[in-house]
Short mmCIF file of C-alpha atoms in Angstrom, two decimals:
data_model
loop_
_atom_site.label_atom_id
_atom_site.label_comp_id
_atom_site.label_asym_id
_atom_site.label_seq_id
_atom_site.Cartn_x
_atom_site.Cartn_y
_atom_site.Cartn_z
CA ASP A 17 168.73 130.52 228.80
CA GLN A 18 166.06 130.87 231.04
CA GLN A 19 165.83 127.66 233.41
CA VAL A 20 162.19 128.56 234.99
CA LYS A 21 159.73 129.05 232.23
CA GLN A 22 156.30 130.33 232.55
CA ASN A 23 155.29 130.56 228.70
CA SER A 24 151.70 131.98 229.04
CA PRO A 25 151.78 135.68 229.74
CA SER A 26 148.14 135.66 231.28
CA LEU A 27 145.08 133.46 232.31
CA SER A 28 141.73 134.84 232.60
CA VAL A 29 139.20 132.51 234.21
CA GLN A 30 135.30 133.19 236.04
CA GLU A 31 134.96 133.70 239.74
CA GLY A 32 134.48 130.18 241.46
CA ARG A 33 136.50 128.41 238.57
CA ILE A 34 139.62 126.63 239.07
CA SER A 35 142.61 128.69 237.88
CA ILE A 36 145.65 126.17 236.64
CA LEU A 37 149.02 128.03 236.25
CA ASN A 38 151.91 125.77 234.80
CA CYS A 39 155.70 126.31 235.24
CA ASP A 40 158.32 124.22 232.98
CA TYR A 41 162.29 124.32 234.69
CA THR A 42 165.02 123.00 232.81
CA ASN A 43 167.66 122.37 235.85
CA SER A 44 167.75 119.13 237.21
CA MET A 45 169.16 120.25 240.15
CA PHE A 46 166.36 122.71 241.36
CA ASP A 47 164.60 120.92 244.27
CA TYR A 48 162.64 123.13 245.73
CA PHE A 49 160.26 125.28 244.38
CA LEU A 50 157.95 128.11 245.22
CA TRP A 51 154.84 129.87 244.25
CA TYR A 52 154.86 133.90 244.91
CA LYS A 53 151.87 136.22 244.21
CA LYS A 54 152.66 139.94 243.70
CA TYR A 55 150.37 142.85 242.91
CA PRO A 56 152.13 145.90 241.45
CA ALA A 57 154.93 148.17 243.65
CA GLU A 58 154.75 145.37 246.06
CA GLY A 59 157.02 142.75 246.91
CA PRO A 60 156.46 139.38 246.24
CA THR A 61 154.08 137.73 248.69
CA PHE A 62 155.26 133.93 249.20
CA LEU A 63 152.18 131.40 248.41
CA ILE A 64 153.17 127.21 248.75
CA SER A 65 156.06 125.51 248.13
CA ILE A 66 157.03 121.89 247.57
CA SER A 67 160.26 120.08 247.70
CA SER A 68 161.46 117.55 245.19
CA ILE A 69 160.57 114.78 247.78
CA LYS A 70 156.74 115.30 247.11
CA ASP A 71 154.64 115.39 243.80
CA LYS A 72 151.65 117.56 245.76
CA ASN A 73 151.60 120.17 248.70
CA GLU A 74 147.97 121.77 249.71
CA ASP A 75 147.22 124.98 251.72
CA GLY A 76 143.89 126.04 251.43
CA ARG A 77 142.74 127.37 247.89
CA PHE A 78 146.22 126.56 246.58
CA THR A 79 147.47 123.25 245.60
CA VAL A 80 151.06 122.99 243.97
CA PHE A 81 151.75 119.65 241.86
CA LEU A 82 155.13 118.77 240.57
CA ASN A 83 156.24 116.54 238.11
CA LYS A 84 159.86 115.85 238.30
CA SER A 85 159.86 113.69 235.51
CA ALA A 86 158.50 116.21 233.32
CA LYS A 87 160.50 118.95 234.95
CA HIS A 88 156.51 120.69 235.12
CA LEU A 89 155.10 122.09 237.91
CA SER A 90 151.53 123.89 238.04
CA LEU A 91 149.45 126.11 240.94
CA HIS A 92 145.97 125.21 241.26
CA ILE A 93 143.71 127.81 243.03
CA VAL A 94 139.77 126.59 243.74
CA PRO A 95 137.72 128.34 243.83
CA SER A 96 139.37 131.26 242.39
CA GLN A 97 138.20 134.62 243.56
CA PRO A 98 138.77 138.28 242.52
CA GLY A 99 141.23 139.38 245.39
CA ASP A 100 143.36 136.37 243.40
CA SER A 101 143.99 138.95 240.37
CA ALA A 102 147.68 139.16 240.35
CA VAL A 103 151.08 138.23 238.78
CA TYR A 104 151.80 134.90 239.73
CA PHE A 105 155.65 133.95 239.73
CA CYS A 106 157.01 130.36 239.98
CA ALA A 107 160.69 130.11 241.59
CA ALA A 108 163.01 127.33 241.75
CA SER A 109 166.11 126.46 243.81
CA ALA A 110 168.50 123.83 244.32
CA THR A 111 169.37 123.43 247.94
CA ASN A 112 171.50 120.44 247.42
CA THR A 113 174.16 122.89 246.31
CA GLY A 114 173.62 125.05 249.00
CA ALA A 115 172.17 128.05 247.41
CA ASN A 116 169.05 127.95 249.00
CA SER A 117 168.07 131.24 249.20
CA LYS A 118 169.12 131.88 245.56
CA LEU A 119 165.62 131.75 243.75
CA THR A 120 165.69 131.51 240.08
CA PHE A 121 162.48 133.06 239.04
CA GLY A 122 159.70 132.93 235.63
CA LYS A 123 158.63 135.80 234.41
CA GLY A 124 155.68 135.61 235.63
CA ILE A 125 152.12 135.20 234.71
CA THR A 126 149.03 137.69 234.88
CA LEU A 127 146.23 135.95 236.44
CA SER A 128 142.75 137.86 235.96
CA VAL A 129 139.31 137.09 238.12
CA ARG A 130 136.28 137.97 236.74
CA PRO A 131 133.55 138.40 238.85
CA LYS B 13 155.78 139.45 263.96
CA ALA B 14 157.52 142.17 261.59
CA GLY B 15 158.43 141.11 257.86
CA VAL B 16 161.22 142.25 255.95
CA THR B 17 161.44 145.86 255.76
CA GLN B 18 163.32 148.12 253.26
CA THR B 19 164.63 151.71 253.19
CA PRO B 20 163.93 154.04 251.12
CA ARG B 21 161.09 152.90 249.36
CA TYR B 22 161.42 155.42 246.62
CA LEU B 23 164.30 157.35 245.40
CA ILE B 24 165.93 159.11 242.44
CA LYS B 25 169.35 159.47 241.38
CA THR B 26 171.09 160.95 238.99
CA ARG B 27 173.60 158.78 236.53
CA GLY B 28 177.06 158.47 238.18
CA GLN B 29 175.98 158.56 242.10
CA GLN B 30 175.68 155.81 244.17
CA VAL B 31 173.33 154.61 246.10
CA THR B 32 172.96 152.48 249.34
CA LEU B 33 169.65 150.48 250.33
CA SER B 34 168.89 149.10 254.05
CA CYS B 35 167.26 145.84 254.58
CA SER B 36 165.79 144.47 257.98
CA PRO B 37 165.45 140.79 257.91
CA ILE B 38 162.41 139.02 259.98
CA SER B 39 163.53 138.80 263.24
CA GLY B 40 165.47 135.14 263.87
CA HIS B 41 166.10 135.15 259.89
CA ARG B 42 169.82 135.11 259.38
CA SER B 43 169.82 134.85 255.70
CA VAL B 44 169.13 137.55 253.63
CA SER B 45 169.19 137.77 249.84
CA TRP B 46 168.88 140.72 247.01
CA TYR B 47 166.86 141.05 243.77
CA GLN B 48 166.22 143.18 241.14
CA GLN B 49 163.69 143.38 239.11
CA THR B 50 163.18 145.33 235.50
CA PRO B 51 160.37 145.05 232.94
CA GLY B 52 162.49 143.05 230.67
CA GLN B 53 164.85 140.78 233.09
CA GLY B 54 161.89 139.85 235.28
CA LEU B 55 163.61 139.07 238.93
CA GLN B 56 166.98 138.20 239.31
CA PHE B 57 169.28 137.01 242.28
CA LEU B 58 171.51 139.50 243.04
CA PHE B 59 173.21 137.89 246.33
CA GLU B 60 173.01 136.22 249.33
CA TYR B 61 174.26 137.06 252.95
CA PHE B 62 174.74 134.60 255.66
CA SER B 63 176.28 135.31 258.97
CA GLU B 64 178.03 138.47 257.85
CA THR B 65 179.43 136.64 254.73
CA GLN B 66 178.39 136.41 250.98
CA ARG B 67 177.41 133.34 250.69
CA ASN B 68 176.14 133.18 247.13
CA LYS B 69 176.38 135.37 244.08
CA GLY B 70 173.87 136.05 240.98
CA ASN B 71 175.72 137.47 237.47
CA PHE B 72 176.05 141.28 238.37
CA PRO B 73 178.81 143.87 237.88
CA GLY B 74 180.89 144.63 240.88
CA ARG B 75 179.32 148.01 241.29
CA PHE B 76 176.21 146.08 243.21
CA SER B 77 178.21 145.03 246.12
CA GLY B 78 176.12 144.31 249.68
CA ARG B 79 176.91 143.81 253.38
CA GLN B 80 175.40 142.29 256.49
CA PHE B 81 175.88 143.43 260.00
CA SER B 82 175.98 140.77 263.18
CA ASN B 83 172.23 142.01 263.63
CA SER B 84 171.71 140.34 260.23
CA ARG B 85 170.53 143.35 258.36
CA SER B 86 171.54 144.01 255.18
CA GLU B 87 172.68 146.83 252.88
CA MET B 88 172.94 146.95 249.42
CA ASN B 89 175.22 149.58 246.82
CA VAL B 90 174.92 150.34 243.78
CA SER B 91 178.35 152.68 242.09
CA THR B 92 178.02 154.73 239.48
CA LEU B 93 174.40 154.08 238.42
CA GLU B 94 173.49 153.56 235.36
CA LEU B 95 170.03 154.60 233.44
CA GLY B 96 169.89 150.58 233.20
CA ASP B 97 170.11 150.24 237.25
CA SER B 98 166.34 151.99 237.52
CA ALA B 99 164.66 148.78 238.91
CA LEU B 100 162.42 147.57 241.80
CA TYR B 101 165.19 146.06 244.80
CA LEU B 102 163.90 143.58 246.49
CA CYS B 103 165.34 142.25 250.06
CA ALA B 104 164.57 138.66 250.92
CA SER B 105 165.03 136.90 254.14
CA SER B 106 164.90 133.09 255.10
CA SER B 107 164.98 130.87 258.05
CA GLU B 108 165.79 127.41 258.34
CA SER B 109 163.06 125.87 257.15
CA GLY B 110 163.74 127.41 253.68
CA THR B 111 160.72 129.57 253.25
CA ILE B 112 162.23 132.97 251.52
CA TYR B 113 159.90 136.03 252.68
CA PHE B 114 160.11 139.65 250.80
CA GLY B 115 160.04 143.02 251.59
CA GLU B 116 157.93 145.80 249.96
CA GLY B 117 161.05 146.83 247.67
CA SER B 118 162.70 149.80 247.07
CA TRP B 119 161.77 152.06 243.51
CA LEU B 120 165.15 153.27 242.22
CA THR B 121 164.96 155.63 239.20
CA VAL B 122 168.37 156.96 237.50
CA VAL B 123 167.79 160.00 235.65
#
């Protein structure tokens, strides 16, 4: 049973526009969420995180929104740049169970930003 | 500040052999966790070590094991390798704040 779902396998956007990457989760114990960016043959690079006590966190061009009632989060990238083209993973953990480093990942979404 | 360092980066093993992968966490990080990434299953949690003790474990067979040393460096071992063990093995370290940082990974090919 997939507890973290990224239902769209790919997304293509024009340079300068907004990229919206979605993620849904089913485990109500998850209280900490992270987004990672990954290039082939490299490890995931941390982008941004959000705790369940917040509904928004912003860092430069990246903003993550959390809707706990819908068990949904999204990553907004504004403006999108060609260098943002990569695979983006949504991950979640249940820190209240002591499993801080036990991340459950979605399958990833491939973002392509067209010049 | 150096990131998470994993060695070796690439290796090829034969079925039935065993392999040991090494990870040096970010300085000051006491938690080290391991993940396996395959095309079919995505990124899956293997186990986590904190202060030389296994704190969490994923759903992998006993052939997969690990340990952590007093300097927080960690190793993972896979015994009796199977073709399906071919994957990218990622090590991650985290600080008290909870952000988890990954290394570049070790690519294992089992032939």
